mmCIF file of C-alpha atoms in Angstrom:
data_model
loop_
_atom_site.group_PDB
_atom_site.id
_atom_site.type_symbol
_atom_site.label_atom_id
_atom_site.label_comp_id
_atom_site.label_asym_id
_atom_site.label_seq_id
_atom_site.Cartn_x
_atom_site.Cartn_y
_atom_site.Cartn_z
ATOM 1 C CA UNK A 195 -205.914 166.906 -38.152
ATOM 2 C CA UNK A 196 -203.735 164.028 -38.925
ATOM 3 C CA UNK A 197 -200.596 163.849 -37.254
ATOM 4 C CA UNK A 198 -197.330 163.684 -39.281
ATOM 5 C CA UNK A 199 -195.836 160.760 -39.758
ATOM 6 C CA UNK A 200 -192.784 160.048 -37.770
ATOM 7 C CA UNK A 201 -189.275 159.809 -39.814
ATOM 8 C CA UNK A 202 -188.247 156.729 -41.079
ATOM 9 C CA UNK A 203 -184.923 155.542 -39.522
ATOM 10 C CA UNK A 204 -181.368 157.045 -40.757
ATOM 11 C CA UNK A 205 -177.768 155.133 -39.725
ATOM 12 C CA UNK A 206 -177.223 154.643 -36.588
ATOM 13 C CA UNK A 207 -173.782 153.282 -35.415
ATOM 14 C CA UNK A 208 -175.278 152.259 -31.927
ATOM 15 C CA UNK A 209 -177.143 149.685 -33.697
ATOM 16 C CA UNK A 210 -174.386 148.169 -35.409
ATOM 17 C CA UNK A 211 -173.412 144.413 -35.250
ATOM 18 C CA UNK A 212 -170.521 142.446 -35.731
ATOM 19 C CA UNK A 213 -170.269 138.823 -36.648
ATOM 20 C CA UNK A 214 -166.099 137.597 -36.726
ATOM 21 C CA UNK A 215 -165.183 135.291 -39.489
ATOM 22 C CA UNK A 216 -163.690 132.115 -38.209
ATOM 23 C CA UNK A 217 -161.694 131.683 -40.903
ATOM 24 C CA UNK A 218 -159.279 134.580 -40.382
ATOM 25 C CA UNK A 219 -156.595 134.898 -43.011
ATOM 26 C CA UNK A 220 -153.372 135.400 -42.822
ATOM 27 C CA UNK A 221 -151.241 139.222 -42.709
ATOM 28 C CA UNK A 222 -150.318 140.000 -46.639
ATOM 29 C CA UNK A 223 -146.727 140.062 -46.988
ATOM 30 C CA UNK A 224 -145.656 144.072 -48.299
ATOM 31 C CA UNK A 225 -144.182 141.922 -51.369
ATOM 32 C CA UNK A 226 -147.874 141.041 -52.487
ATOM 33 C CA UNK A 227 -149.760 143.857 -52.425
ATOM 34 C CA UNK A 228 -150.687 144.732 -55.741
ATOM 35 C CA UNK A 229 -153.094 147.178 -55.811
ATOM 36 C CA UNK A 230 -156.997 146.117 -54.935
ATOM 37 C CA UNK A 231 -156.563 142.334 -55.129
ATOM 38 C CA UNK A 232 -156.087 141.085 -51.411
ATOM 39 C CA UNK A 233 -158.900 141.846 -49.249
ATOM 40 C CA UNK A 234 -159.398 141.671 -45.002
ATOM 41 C CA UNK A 235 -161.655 139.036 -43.140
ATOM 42 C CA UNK A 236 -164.603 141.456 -42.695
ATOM 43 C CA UNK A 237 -167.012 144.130 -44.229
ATOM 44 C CA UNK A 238 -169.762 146.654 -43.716
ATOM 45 C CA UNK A 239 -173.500 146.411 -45.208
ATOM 46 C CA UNK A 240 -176.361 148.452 -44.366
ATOM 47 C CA UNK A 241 -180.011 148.072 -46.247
ATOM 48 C CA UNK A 242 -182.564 150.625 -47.259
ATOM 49 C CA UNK A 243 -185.744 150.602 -48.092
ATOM 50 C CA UNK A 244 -188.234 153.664 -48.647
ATOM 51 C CA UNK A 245 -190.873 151.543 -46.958
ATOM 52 C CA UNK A 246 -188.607 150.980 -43.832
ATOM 53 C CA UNK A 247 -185.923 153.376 -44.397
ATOM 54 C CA UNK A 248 -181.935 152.567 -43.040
ATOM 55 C CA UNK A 249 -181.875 149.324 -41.404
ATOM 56 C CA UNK A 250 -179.105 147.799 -38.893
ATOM 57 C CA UNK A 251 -175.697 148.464 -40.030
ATOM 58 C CA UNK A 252 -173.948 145.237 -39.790
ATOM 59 C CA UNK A 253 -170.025 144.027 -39.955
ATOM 60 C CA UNK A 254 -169.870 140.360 -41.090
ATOM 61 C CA UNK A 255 -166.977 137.813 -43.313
ATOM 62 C CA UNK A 256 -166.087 139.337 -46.337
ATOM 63 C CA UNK A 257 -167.804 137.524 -49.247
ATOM 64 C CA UNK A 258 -170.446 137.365 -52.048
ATOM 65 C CA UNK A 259 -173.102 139.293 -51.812
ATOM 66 C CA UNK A 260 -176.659 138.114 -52.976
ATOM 67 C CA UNK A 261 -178.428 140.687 -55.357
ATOM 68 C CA UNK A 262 -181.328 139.758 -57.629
ATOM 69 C CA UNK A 263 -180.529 139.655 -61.570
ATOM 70 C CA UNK A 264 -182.904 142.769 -62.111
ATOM 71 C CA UNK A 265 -181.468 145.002 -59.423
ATOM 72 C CA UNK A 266 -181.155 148.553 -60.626
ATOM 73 C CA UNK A 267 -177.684 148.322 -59.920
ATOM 74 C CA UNK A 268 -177.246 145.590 -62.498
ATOM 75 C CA UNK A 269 -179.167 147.356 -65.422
ATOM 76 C CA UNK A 270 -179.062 150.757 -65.222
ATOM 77 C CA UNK A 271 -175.178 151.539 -63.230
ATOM 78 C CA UNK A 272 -177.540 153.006 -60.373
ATOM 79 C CA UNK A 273 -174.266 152.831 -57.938
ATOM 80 C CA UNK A 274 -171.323 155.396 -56.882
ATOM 81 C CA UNK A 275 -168.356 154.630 -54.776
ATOM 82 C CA UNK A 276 -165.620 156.489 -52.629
ATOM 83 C CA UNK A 277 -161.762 155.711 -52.265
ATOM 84 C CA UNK A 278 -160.219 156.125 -48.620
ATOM 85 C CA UNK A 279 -157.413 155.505 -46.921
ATOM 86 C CA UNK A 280 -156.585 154.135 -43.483
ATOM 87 C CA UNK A 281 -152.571 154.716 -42.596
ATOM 88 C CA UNK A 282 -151.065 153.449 -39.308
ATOM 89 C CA UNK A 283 -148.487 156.238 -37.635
ATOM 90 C CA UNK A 284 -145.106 155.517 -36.118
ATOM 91 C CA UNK A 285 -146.664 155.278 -32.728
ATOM 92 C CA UNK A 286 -148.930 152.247 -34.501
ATOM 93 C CA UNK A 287 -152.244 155.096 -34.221
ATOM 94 C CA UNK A 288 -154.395 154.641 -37.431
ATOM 95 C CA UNK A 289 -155.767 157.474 -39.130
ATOM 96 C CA UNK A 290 -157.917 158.129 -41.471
ATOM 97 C CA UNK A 291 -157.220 161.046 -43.765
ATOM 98 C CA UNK A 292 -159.967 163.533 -43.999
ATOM 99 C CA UNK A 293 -163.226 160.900 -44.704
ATOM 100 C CA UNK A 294 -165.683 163.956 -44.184
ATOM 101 C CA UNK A 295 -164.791 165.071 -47.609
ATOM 102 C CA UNK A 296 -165.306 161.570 -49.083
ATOM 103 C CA UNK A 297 -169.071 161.290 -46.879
ATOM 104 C CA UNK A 298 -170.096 164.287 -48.757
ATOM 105 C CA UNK A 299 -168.985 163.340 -51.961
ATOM 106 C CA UNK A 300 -170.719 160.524 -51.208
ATOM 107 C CA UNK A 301 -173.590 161.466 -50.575
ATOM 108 C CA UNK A 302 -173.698 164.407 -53.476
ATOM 109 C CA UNK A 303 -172.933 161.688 -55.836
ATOM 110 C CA UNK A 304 -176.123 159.654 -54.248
ATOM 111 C CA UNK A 305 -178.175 162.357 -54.895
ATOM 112 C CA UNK A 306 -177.299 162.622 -58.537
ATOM 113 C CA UNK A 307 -179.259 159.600 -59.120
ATOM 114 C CA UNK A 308 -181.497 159.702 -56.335
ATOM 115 C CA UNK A 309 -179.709 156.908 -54.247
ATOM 116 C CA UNK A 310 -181.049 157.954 -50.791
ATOM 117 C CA UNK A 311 -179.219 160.555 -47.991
ATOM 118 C CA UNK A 312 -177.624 159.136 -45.187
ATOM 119 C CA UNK A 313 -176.025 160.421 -41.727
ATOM 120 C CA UNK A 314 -172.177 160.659 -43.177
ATOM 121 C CA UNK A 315 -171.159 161.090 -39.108
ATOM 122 C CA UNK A 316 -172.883 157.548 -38.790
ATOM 123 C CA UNK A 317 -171.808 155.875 -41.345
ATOM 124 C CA UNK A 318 -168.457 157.156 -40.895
ATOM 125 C CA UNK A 319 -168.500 156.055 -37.675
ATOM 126 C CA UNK A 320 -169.335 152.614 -38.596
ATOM 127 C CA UNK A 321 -166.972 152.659 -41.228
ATOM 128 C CA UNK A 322 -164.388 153.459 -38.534
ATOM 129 C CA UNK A 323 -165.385 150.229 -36.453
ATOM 130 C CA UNK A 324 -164.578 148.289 -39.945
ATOM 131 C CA UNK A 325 -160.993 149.453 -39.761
ATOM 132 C CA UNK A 326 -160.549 148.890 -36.163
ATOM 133 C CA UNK A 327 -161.920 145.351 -36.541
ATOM 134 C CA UNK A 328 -159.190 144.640 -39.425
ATOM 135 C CA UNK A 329 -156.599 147.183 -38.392
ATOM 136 C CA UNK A 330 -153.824 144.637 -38.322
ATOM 137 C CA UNK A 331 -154.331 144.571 -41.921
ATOM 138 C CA UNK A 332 -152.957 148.478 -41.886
ATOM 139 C CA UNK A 333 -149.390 148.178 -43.219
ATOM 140 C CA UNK A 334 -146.572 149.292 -40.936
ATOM 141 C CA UNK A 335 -144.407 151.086 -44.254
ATOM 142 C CA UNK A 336 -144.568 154.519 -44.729
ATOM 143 C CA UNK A 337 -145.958 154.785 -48.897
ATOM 144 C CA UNK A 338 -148.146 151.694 -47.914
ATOM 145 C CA UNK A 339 -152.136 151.471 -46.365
ATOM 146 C CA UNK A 340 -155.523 150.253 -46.253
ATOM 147 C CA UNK A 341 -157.724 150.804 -48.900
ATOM 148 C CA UNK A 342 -161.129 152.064 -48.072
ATOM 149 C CA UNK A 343 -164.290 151.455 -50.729
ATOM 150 C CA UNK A 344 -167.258 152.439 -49.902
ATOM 151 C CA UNK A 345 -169.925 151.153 -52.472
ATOM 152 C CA UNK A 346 -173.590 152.176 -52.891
ATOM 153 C CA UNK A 347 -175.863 151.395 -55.094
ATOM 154 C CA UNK A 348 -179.635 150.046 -56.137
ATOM 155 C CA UNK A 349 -180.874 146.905 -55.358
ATOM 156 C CA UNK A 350 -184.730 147.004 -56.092
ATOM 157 C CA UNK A 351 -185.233 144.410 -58.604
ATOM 158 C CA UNK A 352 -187.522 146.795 -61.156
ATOM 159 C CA UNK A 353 -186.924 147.391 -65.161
ATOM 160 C CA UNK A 354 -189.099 150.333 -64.872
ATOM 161 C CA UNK A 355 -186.224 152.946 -65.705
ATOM 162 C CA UNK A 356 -187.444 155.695 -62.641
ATOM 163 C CA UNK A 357 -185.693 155.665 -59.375
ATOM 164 C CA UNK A 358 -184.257 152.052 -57.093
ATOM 165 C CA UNK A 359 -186.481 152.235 -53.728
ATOM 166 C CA UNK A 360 -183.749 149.746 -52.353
ATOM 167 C CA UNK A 361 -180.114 150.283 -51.733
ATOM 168 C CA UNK A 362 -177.053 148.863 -49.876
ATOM 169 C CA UNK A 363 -174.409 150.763 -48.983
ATOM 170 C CA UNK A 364 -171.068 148.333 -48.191
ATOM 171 C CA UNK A 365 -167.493 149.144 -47.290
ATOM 172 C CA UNK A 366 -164.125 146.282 -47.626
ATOM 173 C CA UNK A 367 -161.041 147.252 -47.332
ATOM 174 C CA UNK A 368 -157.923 146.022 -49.129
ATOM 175 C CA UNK A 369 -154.236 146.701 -47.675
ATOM 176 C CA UNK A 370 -152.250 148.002 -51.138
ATOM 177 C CA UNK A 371 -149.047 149.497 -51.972
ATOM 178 C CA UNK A 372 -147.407 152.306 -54.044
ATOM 179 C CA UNK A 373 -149.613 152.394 -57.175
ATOM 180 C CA UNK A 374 -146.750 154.036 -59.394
ATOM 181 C CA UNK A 375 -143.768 153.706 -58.166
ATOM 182 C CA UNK A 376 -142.245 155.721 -60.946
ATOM 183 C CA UNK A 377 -142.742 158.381 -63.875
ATOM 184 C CA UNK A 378 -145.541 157.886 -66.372
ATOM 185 C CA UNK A 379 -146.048 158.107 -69.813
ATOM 186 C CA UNK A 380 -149.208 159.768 -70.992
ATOM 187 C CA UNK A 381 -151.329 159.186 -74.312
ATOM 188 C CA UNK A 382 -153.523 162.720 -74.883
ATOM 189 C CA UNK A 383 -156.370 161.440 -76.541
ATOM 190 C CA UNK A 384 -158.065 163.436 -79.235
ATOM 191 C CA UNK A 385 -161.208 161.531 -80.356
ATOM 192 C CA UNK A 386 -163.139 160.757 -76.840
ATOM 193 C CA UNK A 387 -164.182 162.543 -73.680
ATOM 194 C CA UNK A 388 -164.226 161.486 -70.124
ATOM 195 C CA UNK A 389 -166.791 163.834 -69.438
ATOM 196 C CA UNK A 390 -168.412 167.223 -71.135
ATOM 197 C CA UNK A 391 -170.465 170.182 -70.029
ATOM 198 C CA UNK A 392 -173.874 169.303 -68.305
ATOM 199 C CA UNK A 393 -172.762 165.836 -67.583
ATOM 200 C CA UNK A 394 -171.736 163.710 -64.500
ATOM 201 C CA UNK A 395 -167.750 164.479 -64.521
ATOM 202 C CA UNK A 396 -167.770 165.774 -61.573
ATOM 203 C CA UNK A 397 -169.668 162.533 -59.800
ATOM 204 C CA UNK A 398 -167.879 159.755 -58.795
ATOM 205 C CA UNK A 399 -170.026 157.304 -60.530
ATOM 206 C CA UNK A 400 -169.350 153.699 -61.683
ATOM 207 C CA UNK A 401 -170.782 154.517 -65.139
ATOM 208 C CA UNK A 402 -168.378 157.208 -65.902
ATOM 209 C CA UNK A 403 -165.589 154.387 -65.153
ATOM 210 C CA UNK A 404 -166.370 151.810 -67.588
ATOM 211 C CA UNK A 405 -166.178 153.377 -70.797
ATOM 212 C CA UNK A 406 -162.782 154.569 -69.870
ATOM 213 C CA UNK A 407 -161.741 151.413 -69.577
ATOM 214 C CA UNK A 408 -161.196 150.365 -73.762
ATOM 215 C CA UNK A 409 -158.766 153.860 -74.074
ATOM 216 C CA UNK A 410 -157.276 153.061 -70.936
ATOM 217 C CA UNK A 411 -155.850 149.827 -72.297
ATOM 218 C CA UNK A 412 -156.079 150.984 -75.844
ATOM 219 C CA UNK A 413 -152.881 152.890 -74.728
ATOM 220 C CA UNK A 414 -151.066 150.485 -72.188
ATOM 221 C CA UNK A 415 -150.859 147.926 -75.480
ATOM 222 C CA UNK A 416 -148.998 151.232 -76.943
ATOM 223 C CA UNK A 417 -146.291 151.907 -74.722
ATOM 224 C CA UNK A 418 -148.399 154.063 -72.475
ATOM 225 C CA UNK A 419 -149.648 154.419 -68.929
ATOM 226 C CA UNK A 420 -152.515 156.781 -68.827
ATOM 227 C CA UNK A 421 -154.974 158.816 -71.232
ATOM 228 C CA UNK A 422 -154.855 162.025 -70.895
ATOM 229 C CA UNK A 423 -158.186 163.284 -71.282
ATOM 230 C CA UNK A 424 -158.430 166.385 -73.452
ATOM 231 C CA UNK A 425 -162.319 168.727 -74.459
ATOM 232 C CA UNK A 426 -163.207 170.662 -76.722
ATOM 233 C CA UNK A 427 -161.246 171.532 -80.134
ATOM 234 C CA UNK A 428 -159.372 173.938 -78.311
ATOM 235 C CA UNK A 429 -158.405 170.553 -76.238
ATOM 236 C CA UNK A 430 -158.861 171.613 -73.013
ATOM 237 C CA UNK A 431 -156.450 169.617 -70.348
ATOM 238 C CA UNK A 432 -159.331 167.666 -68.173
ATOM 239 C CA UNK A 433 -158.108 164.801 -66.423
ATOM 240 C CA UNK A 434 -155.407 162.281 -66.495
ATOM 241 C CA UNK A 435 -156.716 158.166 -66.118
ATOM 242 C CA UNK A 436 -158.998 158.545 -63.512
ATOM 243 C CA UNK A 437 -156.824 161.617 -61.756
ATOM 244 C CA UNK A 438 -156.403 165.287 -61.025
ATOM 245 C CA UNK A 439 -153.740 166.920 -63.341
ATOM 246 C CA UNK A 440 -151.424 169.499 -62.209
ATOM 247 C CA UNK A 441 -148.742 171.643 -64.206
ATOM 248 C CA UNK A 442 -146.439 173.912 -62.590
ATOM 249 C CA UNK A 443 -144.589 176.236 -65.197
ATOM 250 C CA UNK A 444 -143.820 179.848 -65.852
ATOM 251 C CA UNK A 445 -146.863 180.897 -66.886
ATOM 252 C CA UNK A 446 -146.846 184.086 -69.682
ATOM 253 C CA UNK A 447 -146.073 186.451 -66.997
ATOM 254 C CA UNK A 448 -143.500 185.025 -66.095
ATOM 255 C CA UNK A 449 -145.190 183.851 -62.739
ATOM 256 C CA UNK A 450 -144.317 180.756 -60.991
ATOM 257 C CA UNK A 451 -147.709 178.912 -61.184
ATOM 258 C CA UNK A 452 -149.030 175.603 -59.891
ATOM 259 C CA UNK A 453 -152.078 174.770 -62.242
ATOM 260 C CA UNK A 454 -154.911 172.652 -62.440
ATOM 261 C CA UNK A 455 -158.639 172.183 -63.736
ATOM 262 C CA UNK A 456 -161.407 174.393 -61.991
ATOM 263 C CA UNK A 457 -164.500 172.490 -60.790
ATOM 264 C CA UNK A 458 -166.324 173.381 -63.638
ATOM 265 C CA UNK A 459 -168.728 170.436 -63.499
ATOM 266 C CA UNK A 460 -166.060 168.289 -65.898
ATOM 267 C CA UNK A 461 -163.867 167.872 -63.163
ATOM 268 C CA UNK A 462 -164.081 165.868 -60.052
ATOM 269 C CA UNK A 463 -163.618 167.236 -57.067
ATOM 270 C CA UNK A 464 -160.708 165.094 -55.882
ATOM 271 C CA UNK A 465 -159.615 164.709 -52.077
ATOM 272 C CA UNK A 466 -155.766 164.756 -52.694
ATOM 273 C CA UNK A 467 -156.361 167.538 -55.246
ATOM 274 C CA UNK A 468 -158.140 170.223 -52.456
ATOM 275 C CA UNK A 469 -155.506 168.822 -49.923
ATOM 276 C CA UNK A 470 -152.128 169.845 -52.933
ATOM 277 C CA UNK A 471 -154.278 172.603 -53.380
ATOM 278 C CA UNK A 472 -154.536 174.125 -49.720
ATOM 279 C CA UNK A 473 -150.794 173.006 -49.236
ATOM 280 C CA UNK A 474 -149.411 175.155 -51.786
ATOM 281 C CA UNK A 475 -151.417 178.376 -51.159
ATOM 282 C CA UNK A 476 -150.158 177.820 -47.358
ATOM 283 C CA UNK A 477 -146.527 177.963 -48.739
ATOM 284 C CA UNK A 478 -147.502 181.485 -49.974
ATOM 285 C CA UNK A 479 -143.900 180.417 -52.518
ATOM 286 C CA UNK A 480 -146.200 180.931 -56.233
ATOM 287 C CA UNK A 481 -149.326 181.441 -57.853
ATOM 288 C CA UNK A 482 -151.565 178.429 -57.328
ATOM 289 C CA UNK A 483 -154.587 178.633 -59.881
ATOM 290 C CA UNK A 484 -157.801 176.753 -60.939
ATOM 291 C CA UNK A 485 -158.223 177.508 -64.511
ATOM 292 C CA UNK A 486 -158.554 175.475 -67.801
ATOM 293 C CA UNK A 487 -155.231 175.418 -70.096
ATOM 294 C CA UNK A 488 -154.784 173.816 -73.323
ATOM 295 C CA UNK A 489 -152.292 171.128 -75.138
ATOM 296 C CA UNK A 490 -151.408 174.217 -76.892
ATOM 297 C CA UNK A 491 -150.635 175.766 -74.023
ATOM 298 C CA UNK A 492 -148.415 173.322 -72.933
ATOM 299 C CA UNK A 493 -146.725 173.020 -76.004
ATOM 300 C CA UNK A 494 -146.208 176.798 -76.020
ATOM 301 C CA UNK A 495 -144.541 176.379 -72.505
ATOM 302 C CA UNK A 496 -142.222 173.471 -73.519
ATOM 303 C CA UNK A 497 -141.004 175.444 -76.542
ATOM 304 C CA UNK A 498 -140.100 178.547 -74.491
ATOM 305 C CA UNK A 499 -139.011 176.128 -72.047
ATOM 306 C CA UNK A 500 -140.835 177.729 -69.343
ATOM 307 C CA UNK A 501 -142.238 174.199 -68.475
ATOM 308 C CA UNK A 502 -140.840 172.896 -64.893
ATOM 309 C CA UNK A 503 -143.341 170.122 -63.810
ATOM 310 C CA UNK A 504 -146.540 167.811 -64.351
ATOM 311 C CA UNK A 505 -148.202 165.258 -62.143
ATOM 312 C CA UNK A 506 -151.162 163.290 -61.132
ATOM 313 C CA UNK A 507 -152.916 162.929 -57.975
ATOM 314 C CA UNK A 508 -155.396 161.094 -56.236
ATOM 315 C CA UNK A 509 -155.834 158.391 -53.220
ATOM 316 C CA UNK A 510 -154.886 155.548 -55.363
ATOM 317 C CA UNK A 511 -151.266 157.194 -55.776
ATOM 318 C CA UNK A 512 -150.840 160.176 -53.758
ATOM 319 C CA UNK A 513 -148.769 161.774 -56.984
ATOM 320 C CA UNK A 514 -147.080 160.557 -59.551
ATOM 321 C CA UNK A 515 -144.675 162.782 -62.116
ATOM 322 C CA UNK A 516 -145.082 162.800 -65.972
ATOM 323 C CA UNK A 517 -142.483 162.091 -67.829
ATOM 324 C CA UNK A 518 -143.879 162.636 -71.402
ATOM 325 C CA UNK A 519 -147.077 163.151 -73.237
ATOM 326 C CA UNK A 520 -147.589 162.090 -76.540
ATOM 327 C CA UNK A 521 -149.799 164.414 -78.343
ATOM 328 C CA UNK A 522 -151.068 164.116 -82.189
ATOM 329 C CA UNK A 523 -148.442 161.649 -83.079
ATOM 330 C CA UNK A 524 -145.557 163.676 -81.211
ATOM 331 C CA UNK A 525 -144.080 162.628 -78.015
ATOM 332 C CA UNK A 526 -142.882 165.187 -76.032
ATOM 333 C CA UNK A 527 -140.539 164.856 -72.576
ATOM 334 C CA UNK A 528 -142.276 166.359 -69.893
ATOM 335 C CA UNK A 529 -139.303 168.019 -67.129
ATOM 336 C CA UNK A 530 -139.264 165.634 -64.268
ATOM 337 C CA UNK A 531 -136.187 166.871 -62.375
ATOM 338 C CA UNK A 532 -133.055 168.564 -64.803
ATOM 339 C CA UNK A 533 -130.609 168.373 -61.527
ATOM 340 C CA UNK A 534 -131.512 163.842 -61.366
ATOM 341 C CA UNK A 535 -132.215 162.136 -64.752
ATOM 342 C CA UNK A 536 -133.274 159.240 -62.732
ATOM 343 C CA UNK A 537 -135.679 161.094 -60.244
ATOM 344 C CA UNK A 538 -139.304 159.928 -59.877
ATOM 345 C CA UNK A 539 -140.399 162.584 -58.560
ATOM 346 C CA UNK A 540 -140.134 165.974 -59.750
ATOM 347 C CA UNK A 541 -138.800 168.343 -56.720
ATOM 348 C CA UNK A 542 -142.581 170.027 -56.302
ATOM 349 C CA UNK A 543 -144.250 166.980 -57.065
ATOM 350 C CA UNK A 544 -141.977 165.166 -53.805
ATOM 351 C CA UNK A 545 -142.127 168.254 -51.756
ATOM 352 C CA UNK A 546 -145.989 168.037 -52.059
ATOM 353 C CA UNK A 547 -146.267 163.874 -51.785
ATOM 354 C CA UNK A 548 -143.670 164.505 -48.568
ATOM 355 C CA UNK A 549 -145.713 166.802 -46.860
ATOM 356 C CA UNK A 550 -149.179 164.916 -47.571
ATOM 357 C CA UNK A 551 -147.640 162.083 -46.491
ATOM 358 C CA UNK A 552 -146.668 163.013 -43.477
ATOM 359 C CA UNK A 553 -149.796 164.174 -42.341
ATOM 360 C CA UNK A 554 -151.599 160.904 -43.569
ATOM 361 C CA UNK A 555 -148.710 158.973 -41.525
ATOM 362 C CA UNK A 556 -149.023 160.832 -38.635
ATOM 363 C CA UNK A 557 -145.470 162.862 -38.649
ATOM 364 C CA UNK A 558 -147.007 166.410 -38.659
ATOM 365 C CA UNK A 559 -150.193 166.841 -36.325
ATOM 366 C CA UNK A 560 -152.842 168.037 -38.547
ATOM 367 C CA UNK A 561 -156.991 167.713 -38.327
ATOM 368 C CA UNK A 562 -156.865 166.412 -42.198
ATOM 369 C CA UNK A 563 -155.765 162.652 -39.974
ATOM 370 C CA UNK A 564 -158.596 161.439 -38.461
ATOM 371 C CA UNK A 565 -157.899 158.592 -35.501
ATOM 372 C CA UNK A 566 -159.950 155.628 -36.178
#
């Protein structure tokens, strides 16, 4: 009887390497951090094969990587990505903020187009040594922090459309700042989808990115910030830009109610959105629901002025408040906060940011910040 054959190798962070630049670059100044443009002296890459499976993880200076022209990657958008953040406490500890939840995103999303499974503990782990090796890259300002991006995708150089038999995963990091500082102003859009039933909404891939891109600045030339992204003719409330939307209103029962999409395979299943999520029903204060609502709905609720709040969220900006939404050719003022004309936040949307923040920065002990 032939014996089985033994299992080709996963990560392992014991094997890691690390090779420090000798060109080290100077500390960005909090003045220049425009989000994902400055980047730290060093990243992660780890091959696989099928033949050999998960090789070495190594740490080397960040730079170009070399990828032949007909890499799956290239052709076919074989590749999915995470967003993290890495925040340094008062005490000048640096935490991670709950990076299990992006592993197995991760790796979910891999699986959607047959990437291959990794240890997440492992790579995490790795991933960790990364931000210990740049940590004095971590800004020292609470609302500011390390950007995390984890990137996999298929590197076999084959045109035959079936599956990539070579990856890489890699991970850079990039030190950023508040990504909206204030209120936005949102464009519904009424003629395309981000995503639809039986798709890959709920994936974080690159190829559900790009042809969001055209709206995206289809709108900013108009005034706007962000599309909102509406389904269905009944237009269902999806998304907003590439975040979670919430509304908090009285709803017809005259409930208070914080609202947002369900994970109905449209939506995807964002980090900051589980965290606002478990926050609120801890507060035990009003309803906090997972269920589809309209524009019409919303437009029902401003009328009867039983509309209090609406924001985004997501890593990139934590939350940000809408301010208005411009809908079939109408603008309409969203409530921010009726007792400060000039607030940015309304006072649920800063409560929230406040207390996720504080976690992230290390002022209220919770499990959700991970030490690096």
């Amino acid at each position: 009887m032939a014996e089985a054959a033994a299992p080709l190798p996963d990560i392992d962070a014991s094997k890691l390497t690390v090779s420090v630049t000798k060109e080290p670059k100077a500390v960005y100044g909090l003045d220049n951090l425009a989000f994902g443009k400055n980047f730290t002296d060093h990243m992660l890459c780890i091959r696989y094969t099928e033949e050999k499976g998960w090789g070495a993880p190594e740490i080397k200076p960040y730079g170009p990587l070399s990828i032949d022209p007909a890499a799956f990657v290239l052709n076919y958008s074989i590749e999915t990505f995470e967003g993290m953040k890495a925040y340094r406490a008062a005490d000048g500890t640096v935490n991670l903020f709950r990076p299990e939840k992006n592993m197995k995103r991760l790796s979910t999303s891999a699986h959607r187009i047959m990437l291959p499974q990794f240890d997440q503990d492992q790579f995490l782990q790795c991933i960790k040594e990364l931000v210990r090796l740049d940590q004095r890259f971590v800004p020292d300002k609470y609302g500011y922090s390390l950007y995390v991006r984890p990137n996999f995708i298929g590197t076999e150089p084959n045109l035959n459309l079936k599956y990539s038999r070579e990856a890489l995963l890699y991970v850079y990091l990039s030190p950023v700042g508040p990504y909206f500082p204030r209120t936005v102003k949102l464009c519904a859009n009424t003629t395309e989808v981000r995503a639809w039933p039986g798709g890959v909404g709920n994936y974080k891939l690159g190829g559900n990115y790009a042809p969001a891109v055209r709206p995206a600045v289809e709108v900013e030339k108009s005034g706007y910030d962000q599309v909102l992204w509406l389904l269905g003719d009944d237009h269902y409330v999806t998304e907003v830009g590439t975040m979670n939307f919430f509304v908090y209103w009285i709803n017809e029962q005259g409930e208070r109610e914080l609202v947002t999409a369900p994970l109905d395979g449209i939506i995807l299943p964002g980090v900051t959105r589980d965290s606002l999520l478990v926050l609120a029903r801890q507060w035990g204060e009003f309803k906090v629901s997972e269920r589809k609502i309209t524009m019409p709905d919303i437009l029902c609720a401003l009328k009867e002025n039983r509309f209090l709040e609406a924001f985004g969220a997501g890593t990139a900006c934590v939350v940000c408040s809408v301010a208005s939404i411009l809908y079939n050719g109408s603008d309409y003022a969203i409530p921010v906060d009726p007792e400060d004309p000039a607030a940015v936040f309304g006072p649920l949307t800063k409560r929230l940011r406040n207390e996720l923040l504080d976690i992230q920065y290390g002022k209220t002990p919770s499990p959700w910040a991970v030490p690096i």
